[in-house]
XYZ file of N, CA and C in Angstrom:
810
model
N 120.436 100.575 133.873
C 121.202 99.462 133.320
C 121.477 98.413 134.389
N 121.078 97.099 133.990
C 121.584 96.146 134.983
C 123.249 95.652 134.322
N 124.116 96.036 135.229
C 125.646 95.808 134.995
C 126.283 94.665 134.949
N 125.269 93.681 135.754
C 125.288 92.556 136.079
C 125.230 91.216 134.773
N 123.998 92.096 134.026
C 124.254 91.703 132.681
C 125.038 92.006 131.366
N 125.592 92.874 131.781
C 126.611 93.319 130.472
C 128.400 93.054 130.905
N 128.607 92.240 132.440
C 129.937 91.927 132.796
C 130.360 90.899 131.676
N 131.339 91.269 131.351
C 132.047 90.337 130.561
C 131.519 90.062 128.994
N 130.723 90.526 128.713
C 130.138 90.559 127.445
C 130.840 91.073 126.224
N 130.634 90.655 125.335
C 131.590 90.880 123.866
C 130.285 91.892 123.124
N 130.153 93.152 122.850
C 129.727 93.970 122.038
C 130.336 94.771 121.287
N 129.508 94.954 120.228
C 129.900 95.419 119.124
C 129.315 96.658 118.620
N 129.332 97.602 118.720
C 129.047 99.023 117.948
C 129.209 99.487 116.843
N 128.283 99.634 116.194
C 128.350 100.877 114.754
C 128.362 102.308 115.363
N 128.919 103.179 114.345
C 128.989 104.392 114.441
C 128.904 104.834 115.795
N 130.253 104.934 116.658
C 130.224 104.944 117.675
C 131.029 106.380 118.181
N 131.482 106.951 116.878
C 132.244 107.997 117.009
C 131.119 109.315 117.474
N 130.104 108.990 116.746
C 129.108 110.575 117.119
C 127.811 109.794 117.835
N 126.839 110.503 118.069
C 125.628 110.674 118.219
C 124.776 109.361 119.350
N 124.236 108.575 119.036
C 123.226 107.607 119.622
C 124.341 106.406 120.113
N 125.145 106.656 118.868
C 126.288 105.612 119.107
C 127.489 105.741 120.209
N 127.151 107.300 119.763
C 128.872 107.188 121.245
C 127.751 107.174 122.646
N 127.143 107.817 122.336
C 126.496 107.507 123.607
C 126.352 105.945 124.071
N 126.167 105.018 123.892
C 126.374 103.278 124.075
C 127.542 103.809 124.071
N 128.445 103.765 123.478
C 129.748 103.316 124.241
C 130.389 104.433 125.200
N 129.875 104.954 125.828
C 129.950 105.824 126.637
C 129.460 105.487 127.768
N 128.045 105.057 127.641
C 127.376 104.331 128.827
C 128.193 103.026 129.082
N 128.095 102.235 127.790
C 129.340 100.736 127.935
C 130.455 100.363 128.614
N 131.395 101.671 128.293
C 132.296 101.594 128.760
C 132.422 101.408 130.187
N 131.370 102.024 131.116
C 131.828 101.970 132.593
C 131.284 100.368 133.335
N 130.986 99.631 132.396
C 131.234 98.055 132.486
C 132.458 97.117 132.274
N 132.778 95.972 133.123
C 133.848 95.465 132.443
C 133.694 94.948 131.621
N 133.732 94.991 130.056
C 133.219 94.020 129.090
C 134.350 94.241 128.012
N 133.719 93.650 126.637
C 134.543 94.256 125.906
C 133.826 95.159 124.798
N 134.458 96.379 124.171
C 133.381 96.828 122.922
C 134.429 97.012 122.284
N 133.917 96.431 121.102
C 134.429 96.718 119.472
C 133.691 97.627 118.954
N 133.993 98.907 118.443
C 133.404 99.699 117.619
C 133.620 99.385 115.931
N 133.064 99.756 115.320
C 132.882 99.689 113.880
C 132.321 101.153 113.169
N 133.772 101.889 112.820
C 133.047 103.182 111.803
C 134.217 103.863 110.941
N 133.898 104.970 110.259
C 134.964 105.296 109.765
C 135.951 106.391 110.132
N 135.302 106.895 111.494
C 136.484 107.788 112.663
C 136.383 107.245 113.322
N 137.373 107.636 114.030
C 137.903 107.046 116.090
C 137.354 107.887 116.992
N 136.272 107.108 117.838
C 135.577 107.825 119.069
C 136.709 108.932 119.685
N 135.979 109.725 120.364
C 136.876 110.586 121.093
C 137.297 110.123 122.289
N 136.160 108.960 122.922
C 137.073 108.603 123.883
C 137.741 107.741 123.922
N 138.280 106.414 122.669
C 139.041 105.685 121.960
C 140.353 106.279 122.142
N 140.538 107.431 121.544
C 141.495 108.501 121.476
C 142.222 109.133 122.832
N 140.771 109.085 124.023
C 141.278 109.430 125.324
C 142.411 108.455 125.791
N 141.373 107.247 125.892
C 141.747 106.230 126.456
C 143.298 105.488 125.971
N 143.389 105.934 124.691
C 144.942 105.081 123.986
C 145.736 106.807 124.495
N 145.368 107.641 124.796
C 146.651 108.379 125.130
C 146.606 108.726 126.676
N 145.872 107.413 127.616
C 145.894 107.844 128.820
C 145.354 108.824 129.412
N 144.733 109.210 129.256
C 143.928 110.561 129.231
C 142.665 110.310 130.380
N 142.297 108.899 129.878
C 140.653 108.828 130.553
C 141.217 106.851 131.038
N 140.852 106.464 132.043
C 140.260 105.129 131.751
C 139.048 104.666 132.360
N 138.658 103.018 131.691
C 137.534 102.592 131.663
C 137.328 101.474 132.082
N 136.337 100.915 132.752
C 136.410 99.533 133.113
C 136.587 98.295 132.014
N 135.671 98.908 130.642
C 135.732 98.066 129.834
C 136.660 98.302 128.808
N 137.213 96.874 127.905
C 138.182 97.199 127.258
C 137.797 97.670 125.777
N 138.328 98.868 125.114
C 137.492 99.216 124.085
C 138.182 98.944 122.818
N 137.873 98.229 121.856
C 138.715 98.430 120.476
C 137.930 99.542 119.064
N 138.545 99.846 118.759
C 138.091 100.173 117.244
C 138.831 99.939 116.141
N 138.113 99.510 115.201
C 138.130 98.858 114.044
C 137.415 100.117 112.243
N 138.529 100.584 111.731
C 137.781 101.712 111.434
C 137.412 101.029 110.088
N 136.007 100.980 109.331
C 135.096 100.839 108.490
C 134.376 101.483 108.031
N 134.266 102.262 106.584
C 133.345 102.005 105.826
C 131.818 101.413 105.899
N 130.886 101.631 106.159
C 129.682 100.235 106.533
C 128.873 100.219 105.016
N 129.346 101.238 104.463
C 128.667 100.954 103.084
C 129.800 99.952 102.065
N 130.101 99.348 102.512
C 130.932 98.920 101.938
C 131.456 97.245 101.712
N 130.692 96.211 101.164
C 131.267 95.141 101.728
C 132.443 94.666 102.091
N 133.539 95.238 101.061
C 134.672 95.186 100.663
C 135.543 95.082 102.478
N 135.143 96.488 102.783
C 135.539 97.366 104.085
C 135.008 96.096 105.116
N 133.769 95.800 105.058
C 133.002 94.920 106.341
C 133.702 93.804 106.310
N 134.278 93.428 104.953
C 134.970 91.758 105.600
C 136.269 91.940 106.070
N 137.187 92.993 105.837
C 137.880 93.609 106.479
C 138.008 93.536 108.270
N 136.425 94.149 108.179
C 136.394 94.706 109.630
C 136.387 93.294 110.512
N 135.538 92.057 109.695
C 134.926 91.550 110.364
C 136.373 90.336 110.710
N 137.347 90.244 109.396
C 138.746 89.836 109.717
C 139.372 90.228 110.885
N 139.151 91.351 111.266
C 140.164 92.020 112.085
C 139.227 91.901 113.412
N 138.282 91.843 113.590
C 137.321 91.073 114.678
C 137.512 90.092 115.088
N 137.526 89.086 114.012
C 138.111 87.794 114.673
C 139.229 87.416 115.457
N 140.154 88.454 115.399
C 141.415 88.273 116.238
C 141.297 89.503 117.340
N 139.792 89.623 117.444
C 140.101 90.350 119.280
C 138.823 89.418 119.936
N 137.784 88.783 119.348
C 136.994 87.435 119.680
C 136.275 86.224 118.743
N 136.007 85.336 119.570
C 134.889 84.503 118.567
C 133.812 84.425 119.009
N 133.455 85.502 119.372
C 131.690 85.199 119.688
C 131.344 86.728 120.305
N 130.342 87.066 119.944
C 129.547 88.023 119.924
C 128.042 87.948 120.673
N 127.729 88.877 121.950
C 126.519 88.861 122.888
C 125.698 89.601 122.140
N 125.959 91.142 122.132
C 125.125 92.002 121.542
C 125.633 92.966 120.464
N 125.117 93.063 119.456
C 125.633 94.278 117.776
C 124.421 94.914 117.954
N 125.188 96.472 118.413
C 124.028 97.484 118.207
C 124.165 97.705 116.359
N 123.387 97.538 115.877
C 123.511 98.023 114.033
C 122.969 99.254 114.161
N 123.799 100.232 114.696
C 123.158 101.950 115.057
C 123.719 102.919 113.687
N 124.707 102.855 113.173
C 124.909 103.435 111.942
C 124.088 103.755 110.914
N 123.967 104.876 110.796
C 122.687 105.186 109.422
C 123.230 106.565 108.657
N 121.974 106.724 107.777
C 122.103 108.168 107.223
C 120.567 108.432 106.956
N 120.041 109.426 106.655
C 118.757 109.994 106.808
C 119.302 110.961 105.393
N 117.740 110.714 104.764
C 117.607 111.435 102.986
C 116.092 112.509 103.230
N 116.438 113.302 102.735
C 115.275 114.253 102.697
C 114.949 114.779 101.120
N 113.810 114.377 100.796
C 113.004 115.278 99.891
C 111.843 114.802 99.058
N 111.162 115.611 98.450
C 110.146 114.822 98.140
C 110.515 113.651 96.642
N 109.453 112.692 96.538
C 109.533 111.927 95.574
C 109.493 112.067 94.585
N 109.079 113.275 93.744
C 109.114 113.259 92.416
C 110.353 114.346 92.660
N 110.924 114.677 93.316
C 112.467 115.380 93.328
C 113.892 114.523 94.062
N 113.473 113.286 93.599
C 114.382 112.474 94.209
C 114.937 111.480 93.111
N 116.504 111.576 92.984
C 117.175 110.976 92.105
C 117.305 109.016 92.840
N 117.211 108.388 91.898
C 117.619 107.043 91.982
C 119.090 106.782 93.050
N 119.808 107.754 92.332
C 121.158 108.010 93.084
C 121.027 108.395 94.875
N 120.016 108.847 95.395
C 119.601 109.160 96.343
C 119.094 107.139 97.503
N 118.111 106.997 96.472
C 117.767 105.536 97.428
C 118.822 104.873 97.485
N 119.558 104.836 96.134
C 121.258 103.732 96.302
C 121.502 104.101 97.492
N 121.787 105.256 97.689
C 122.976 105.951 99.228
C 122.318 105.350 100.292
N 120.720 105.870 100.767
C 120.275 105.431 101.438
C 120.142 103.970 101.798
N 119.762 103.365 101.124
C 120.133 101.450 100.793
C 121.306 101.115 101.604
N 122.369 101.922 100.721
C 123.306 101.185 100.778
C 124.125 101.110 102.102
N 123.689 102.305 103.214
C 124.048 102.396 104.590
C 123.286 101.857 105.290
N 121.755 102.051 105.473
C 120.369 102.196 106.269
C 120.420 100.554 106.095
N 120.387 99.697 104.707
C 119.969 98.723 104.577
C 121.029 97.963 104.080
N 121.702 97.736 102.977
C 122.870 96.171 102.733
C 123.999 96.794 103.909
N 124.422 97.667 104.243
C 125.365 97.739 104.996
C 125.086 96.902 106.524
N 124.143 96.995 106.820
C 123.456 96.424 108.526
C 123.480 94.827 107.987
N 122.488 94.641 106.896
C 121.952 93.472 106.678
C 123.777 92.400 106.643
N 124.560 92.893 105.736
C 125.759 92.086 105.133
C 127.010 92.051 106.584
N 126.620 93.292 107.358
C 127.347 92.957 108.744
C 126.991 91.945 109.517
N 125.962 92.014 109.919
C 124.959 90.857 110.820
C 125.096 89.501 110.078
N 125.287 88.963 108.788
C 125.105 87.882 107.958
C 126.705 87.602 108.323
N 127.637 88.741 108.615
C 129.032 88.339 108.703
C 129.344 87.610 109.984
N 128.845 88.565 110.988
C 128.740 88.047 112.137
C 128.208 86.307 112.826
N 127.059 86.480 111.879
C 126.118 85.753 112.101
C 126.529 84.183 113.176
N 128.311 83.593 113.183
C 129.183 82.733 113.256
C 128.935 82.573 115.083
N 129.822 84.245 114.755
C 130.083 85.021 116.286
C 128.608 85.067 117.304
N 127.519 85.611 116.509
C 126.121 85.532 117.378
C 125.762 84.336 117.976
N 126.097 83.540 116.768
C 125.731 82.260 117.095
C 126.250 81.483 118.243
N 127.300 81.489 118.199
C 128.245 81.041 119.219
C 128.023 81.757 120.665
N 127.105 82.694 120.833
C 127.285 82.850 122.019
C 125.748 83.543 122.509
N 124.633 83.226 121.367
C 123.179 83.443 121.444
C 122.936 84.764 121.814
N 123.532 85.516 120.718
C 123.689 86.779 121.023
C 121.949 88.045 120.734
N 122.005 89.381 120.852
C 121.292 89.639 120.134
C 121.887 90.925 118.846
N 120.940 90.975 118.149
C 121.308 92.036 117.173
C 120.039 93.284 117.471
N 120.594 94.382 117.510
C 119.642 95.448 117.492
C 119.904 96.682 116.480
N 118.957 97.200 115.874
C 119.307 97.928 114.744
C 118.647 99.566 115.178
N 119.363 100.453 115.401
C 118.755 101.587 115.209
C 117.781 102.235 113.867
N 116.866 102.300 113.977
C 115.842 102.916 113.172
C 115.250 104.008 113.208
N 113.719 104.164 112.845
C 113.341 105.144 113.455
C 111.631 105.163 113.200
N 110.959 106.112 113.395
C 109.434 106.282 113.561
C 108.902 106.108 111.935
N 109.951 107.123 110.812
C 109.791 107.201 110.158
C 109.459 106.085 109.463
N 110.609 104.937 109.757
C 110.237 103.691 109.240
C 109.041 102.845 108.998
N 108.399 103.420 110.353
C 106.945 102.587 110.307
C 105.803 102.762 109.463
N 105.793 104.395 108.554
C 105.146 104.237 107.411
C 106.235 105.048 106.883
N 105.823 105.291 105.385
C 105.988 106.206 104.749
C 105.485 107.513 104.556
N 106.908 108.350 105.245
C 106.620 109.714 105.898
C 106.768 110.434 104.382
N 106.061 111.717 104.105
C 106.519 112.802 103.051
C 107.776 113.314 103.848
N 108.418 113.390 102.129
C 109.837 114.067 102.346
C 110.748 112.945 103.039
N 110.511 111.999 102.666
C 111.267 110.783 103.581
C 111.476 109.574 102.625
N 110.819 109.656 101.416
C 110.497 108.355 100.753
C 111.906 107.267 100.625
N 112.903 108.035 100.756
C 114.132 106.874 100.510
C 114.710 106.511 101.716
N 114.442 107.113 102.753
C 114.956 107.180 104.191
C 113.696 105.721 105.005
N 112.685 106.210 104.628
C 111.366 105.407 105.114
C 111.806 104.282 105.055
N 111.699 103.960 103.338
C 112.002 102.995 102.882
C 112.769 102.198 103.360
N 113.791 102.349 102.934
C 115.544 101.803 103.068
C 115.210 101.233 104.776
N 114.792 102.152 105.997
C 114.259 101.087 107.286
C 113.649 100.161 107.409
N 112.268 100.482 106.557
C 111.218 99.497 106.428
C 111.549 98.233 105.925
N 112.601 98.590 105.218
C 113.002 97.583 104.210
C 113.930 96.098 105.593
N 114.970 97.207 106.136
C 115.636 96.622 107.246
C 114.505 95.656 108.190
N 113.579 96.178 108.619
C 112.388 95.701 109.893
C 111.999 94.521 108.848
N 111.657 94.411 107.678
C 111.234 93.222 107.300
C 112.233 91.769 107.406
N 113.404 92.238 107.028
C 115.170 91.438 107.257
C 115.072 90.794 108.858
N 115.088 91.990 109.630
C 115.228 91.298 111.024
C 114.106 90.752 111.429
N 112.481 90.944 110.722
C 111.902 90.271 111.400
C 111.594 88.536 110.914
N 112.073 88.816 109.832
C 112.257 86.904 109.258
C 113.499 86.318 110.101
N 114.511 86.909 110.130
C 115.643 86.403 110.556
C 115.699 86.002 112.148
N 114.481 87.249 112.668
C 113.929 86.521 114.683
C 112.801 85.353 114.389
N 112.191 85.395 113.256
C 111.369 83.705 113.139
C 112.591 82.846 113.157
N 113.446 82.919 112.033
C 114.122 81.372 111.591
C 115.454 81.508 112.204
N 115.457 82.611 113.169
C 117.053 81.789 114.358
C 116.572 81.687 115.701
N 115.348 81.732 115.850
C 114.733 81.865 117.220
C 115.474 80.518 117.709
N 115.122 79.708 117.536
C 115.203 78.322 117.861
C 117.088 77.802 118.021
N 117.921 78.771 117.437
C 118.785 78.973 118.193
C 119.814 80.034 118.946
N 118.458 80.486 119.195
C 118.487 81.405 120.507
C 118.972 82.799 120.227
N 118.911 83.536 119.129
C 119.284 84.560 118.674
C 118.176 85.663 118.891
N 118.498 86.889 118.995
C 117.391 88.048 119.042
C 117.567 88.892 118.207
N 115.923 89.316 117.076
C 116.420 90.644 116.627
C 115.509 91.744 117.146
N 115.981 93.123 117.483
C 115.230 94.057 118.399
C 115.123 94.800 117.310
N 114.458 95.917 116.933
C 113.710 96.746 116.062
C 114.034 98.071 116.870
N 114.868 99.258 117.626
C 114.294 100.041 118.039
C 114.208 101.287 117.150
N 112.738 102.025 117.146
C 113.187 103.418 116.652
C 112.230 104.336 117.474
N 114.167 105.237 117.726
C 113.422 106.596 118.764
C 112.746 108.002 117.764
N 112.628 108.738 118.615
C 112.062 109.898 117.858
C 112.752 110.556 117.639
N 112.719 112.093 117.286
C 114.071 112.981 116.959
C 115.112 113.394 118.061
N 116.098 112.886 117.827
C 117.070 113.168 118.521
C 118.127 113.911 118.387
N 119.107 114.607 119.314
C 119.707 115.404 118.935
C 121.078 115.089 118.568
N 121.177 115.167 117.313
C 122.777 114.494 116.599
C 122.541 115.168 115.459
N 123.739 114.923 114.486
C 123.786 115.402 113.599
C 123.728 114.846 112.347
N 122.525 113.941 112.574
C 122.109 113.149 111.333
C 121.487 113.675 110.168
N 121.187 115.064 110.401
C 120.429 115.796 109.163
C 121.578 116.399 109.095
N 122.557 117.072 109.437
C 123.570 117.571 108.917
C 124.443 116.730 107.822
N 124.581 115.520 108.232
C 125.400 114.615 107.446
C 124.443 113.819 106.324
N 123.057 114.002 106.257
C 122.116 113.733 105.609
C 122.215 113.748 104.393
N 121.369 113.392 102.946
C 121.518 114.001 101.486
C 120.254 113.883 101.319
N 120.253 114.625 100.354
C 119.131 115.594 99.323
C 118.336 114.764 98.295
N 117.702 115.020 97.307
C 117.063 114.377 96.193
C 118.112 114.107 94.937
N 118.841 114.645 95.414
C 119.950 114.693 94.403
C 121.719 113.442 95.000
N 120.978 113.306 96.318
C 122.423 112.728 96.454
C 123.315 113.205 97.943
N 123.433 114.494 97.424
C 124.463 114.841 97.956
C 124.201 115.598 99.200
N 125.259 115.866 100.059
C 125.436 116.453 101.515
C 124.055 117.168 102.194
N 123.241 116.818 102.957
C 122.070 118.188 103.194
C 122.306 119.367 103.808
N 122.974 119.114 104.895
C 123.620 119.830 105.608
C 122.581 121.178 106.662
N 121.035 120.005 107.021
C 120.482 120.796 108.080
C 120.710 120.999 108.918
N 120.044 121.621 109.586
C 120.518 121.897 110.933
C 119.501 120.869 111.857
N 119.810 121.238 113.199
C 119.491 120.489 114.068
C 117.657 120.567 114.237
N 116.783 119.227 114.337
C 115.588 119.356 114.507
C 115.260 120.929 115.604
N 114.499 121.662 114.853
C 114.068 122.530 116.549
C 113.217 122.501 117.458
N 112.568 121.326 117.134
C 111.331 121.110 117.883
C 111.938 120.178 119.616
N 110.904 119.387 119.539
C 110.998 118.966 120.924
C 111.770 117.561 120.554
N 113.207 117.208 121.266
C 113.870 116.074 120.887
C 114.458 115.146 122.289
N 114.976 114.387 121.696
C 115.614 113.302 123.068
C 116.857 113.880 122.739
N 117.789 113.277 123.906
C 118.990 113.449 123.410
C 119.605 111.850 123.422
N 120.716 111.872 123.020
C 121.896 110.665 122.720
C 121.788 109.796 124.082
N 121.948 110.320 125.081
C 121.995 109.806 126.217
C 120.605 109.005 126.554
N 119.406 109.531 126.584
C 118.107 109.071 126.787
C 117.800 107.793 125.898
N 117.951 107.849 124.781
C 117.662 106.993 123.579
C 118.978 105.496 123.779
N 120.353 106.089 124.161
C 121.043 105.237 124.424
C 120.245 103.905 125.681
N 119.919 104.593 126.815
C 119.793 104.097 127.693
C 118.370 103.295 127.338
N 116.951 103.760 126.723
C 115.867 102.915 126.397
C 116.856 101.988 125.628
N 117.659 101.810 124.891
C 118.329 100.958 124.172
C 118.815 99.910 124.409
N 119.441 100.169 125.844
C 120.469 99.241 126.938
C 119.289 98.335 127.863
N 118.307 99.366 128.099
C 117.215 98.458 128.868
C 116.201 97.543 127.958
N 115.986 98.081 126.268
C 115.251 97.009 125.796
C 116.290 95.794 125.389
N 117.704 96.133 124.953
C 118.258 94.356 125.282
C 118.198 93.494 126.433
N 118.030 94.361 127.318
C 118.084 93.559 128.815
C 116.754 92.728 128.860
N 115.638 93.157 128.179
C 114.049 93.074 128.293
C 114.104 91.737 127.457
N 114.309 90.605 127.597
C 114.109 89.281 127.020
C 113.223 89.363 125.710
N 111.561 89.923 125.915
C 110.721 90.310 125.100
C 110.718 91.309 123.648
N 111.915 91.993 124.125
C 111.707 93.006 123.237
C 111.412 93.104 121.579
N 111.309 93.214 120.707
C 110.892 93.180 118.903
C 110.934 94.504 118.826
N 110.022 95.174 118.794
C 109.905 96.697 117.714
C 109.952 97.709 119.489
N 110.462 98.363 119.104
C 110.477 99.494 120.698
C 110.316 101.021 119.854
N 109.735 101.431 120.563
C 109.314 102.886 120.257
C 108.963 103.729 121.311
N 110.007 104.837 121.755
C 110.580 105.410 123.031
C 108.760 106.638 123.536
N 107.910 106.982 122.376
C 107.225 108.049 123.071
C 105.971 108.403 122.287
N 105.061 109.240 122.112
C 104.006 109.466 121.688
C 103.588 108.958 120.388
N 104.749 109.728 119.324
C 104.317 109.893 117.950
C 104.608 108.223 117.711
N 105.809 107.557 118.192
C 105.704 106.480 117.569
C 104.762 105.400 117.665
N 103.929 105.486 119.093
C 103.352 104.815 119.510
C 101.804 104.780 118.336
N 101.759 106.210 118.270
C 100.673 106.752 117.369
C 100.984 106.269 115.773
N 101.830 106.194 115.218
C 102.554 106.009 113.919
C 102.337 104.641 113.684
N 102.806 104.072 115.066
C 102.435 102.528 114.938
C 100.976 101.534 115.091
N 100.079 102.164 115.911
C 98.760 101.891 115.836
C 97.899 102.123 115.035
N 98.180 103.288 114.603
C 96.988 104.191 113.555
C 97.783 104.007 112.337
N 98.832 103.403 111.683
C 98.965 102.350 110.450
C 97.605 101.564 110.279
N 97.208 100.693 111.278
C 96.562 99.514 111.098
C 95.215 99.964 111.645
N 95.050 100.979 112.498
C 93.715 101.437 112.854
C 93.025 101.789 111.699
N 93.720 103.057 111.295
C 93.032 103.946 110.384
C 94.139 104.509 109.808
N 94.817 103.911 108.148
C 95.589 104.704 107.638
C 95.666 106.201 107.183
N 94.104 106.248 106.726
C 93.797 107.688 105.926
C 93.674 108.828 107.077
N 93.184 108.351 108.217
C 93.798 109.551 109.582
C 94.853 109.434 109.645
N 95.926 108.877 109.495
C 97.150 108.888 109.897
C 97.675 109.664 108.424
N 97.272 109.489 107.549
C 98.242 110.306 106.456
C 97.851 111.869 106.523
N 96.322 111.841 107.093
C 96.060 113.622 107.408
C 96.736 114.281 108.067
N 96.858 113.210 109.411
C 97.589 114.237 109.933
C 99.338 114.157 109.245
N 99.747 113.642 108.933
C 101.221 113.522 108.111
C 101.763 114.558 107.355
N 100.017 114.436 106.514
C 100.296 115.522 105.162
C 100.074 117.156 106.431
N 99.590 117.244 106.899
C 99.306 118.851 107.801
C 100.429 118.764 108.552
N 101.009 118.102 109.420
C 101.935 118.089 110.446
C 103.595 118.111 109.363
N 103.967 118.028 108.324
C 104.870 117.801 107.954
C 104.655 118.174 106.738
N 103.547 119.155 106.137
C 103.742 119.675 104.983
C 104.867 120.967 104.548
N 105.392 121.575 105.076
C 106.317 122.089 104.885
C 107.715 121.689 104.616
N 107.817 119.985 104.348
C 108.957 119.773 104.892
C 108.837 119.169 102.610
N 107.778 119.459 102.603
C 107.804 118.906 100.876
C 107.291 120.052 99.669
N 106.916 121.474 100.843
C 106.793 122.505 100.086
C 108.057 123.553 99.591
């Protein structure tokens, strides 16, 4: 991390209480800046820090929200305005992840997904949009590999990203010009508890367990995160093999890329 660039800076966090997210404000914090979090618990170290417990260079607020929620976001974004007016960087890291296959997947299922993964990010950033402006900020959205095609056993999860990457990438054509950034990143599996808090074809709770294969953790993914805002260039970032592969062999050769999809991830729709 260059520190140099994040002194004094006004950021903003989603879901900052668990996973990819506390990690940024974990790393954040030992900057002097300011971070606003945005979720619907209070970080643990929010909690340190207001009972003296821990301190930090930077000053931290939280703002507790709903993100599926417009109602909740203009709320949040009220109560924002009276700790700044202008905004550097909004990680849009908040999500939820849906598992199952498509012909076992209720309508009620893409709403959920939508309504966090995609209008929740999109209607924050449009709120903001005042605050970015004012201070040529960037926006970065946590995603993921999956996004880049449509994975089996993923169809509302895929989606609902893909859907996001098309949003931010019109919105880095037509604010370029005043000076706004949108970054795309999606890491690979990481270790949080996003399939735990996940839902089903039906909707409701999934409640997996943790990937067992080979994963990043919170910390690693945080930090590619911190260095692609720093990276002037950055658009779509993708931390390691599969995505790199996911993302080329779309446009190389789709029908190799779904072979291996359907073999590498058929169990996950049997």
């Amino acid at each position: 991390m260059r520190t140099d660039l994040w002194k004094g800076k006004t950021i903003v966090i989603t879901g900052g209480s668990s996973g990819i997210g506390e990690a940024l404000l974990e790393s954040l914090s030992q900057v002097p800046c300011k971070i606003i979090n945005l979720s619907r618990s209070e970080p643990e170290l929010v909690r340190k820090i207001s009972k003296k417990k821990e301190k930090r260079p930077a000053e931290i607020f939280h703002i507790q929200a709903d993100l599926s929620s417009e109602k909740e976001i203009n709320k949040a974004v009220a109560k924002l305005a009276k700790l700044t007016d202008g905004v550097d960087v909004l990680f849009n890291n908040a999500g939820i992840t849906a598992h199952s296959r498509f012909d076992q997947t209720q309508i009620e299922a893409f709403r959920k997904a939508f309504e966090v993964n995609f209008f929740g990010p999109v209607f924050l950033t449009m709120r903001l949009l005042p605050f970015l402006k004012r201070n040529k900020g960037a926006v970065m959205v946590t995603s993921t590999v999956s996004g880049l095609y449509g994975i089996p056993a993923r169809s509302a999860y895929s989606s609902s990203k893909s859907a996001l990457h098309a949003v931010m990438e019109s919105a880095r054509i037509e604010l370029s010009e005043e000076g706004l950034r949108f970054i795309i990143f999606c890491p690979p599996y990481t270790k949080t508890n996003l399939r735990a808090s996940g839902i089903d074809g039906d909707g409701q709770k999934l409640g997996e367990p943790h990937y067992s294969g080979k994963s990043k953790t919170p910390e690693e993914v945080a930090e590619k995160m911190i260095l692609a805002i720093e990276d002037p260039n950055s658009r779509l970032v993708v931390m390691d093999k599969s995505g790199w592969f996911v993302q080329w062999m779309r446009n190389i050769s789709p029908s190799f890329l779904e072979k291996v999809l359907y073999k590498k991830l058929y169990k996950d729709f049997h």
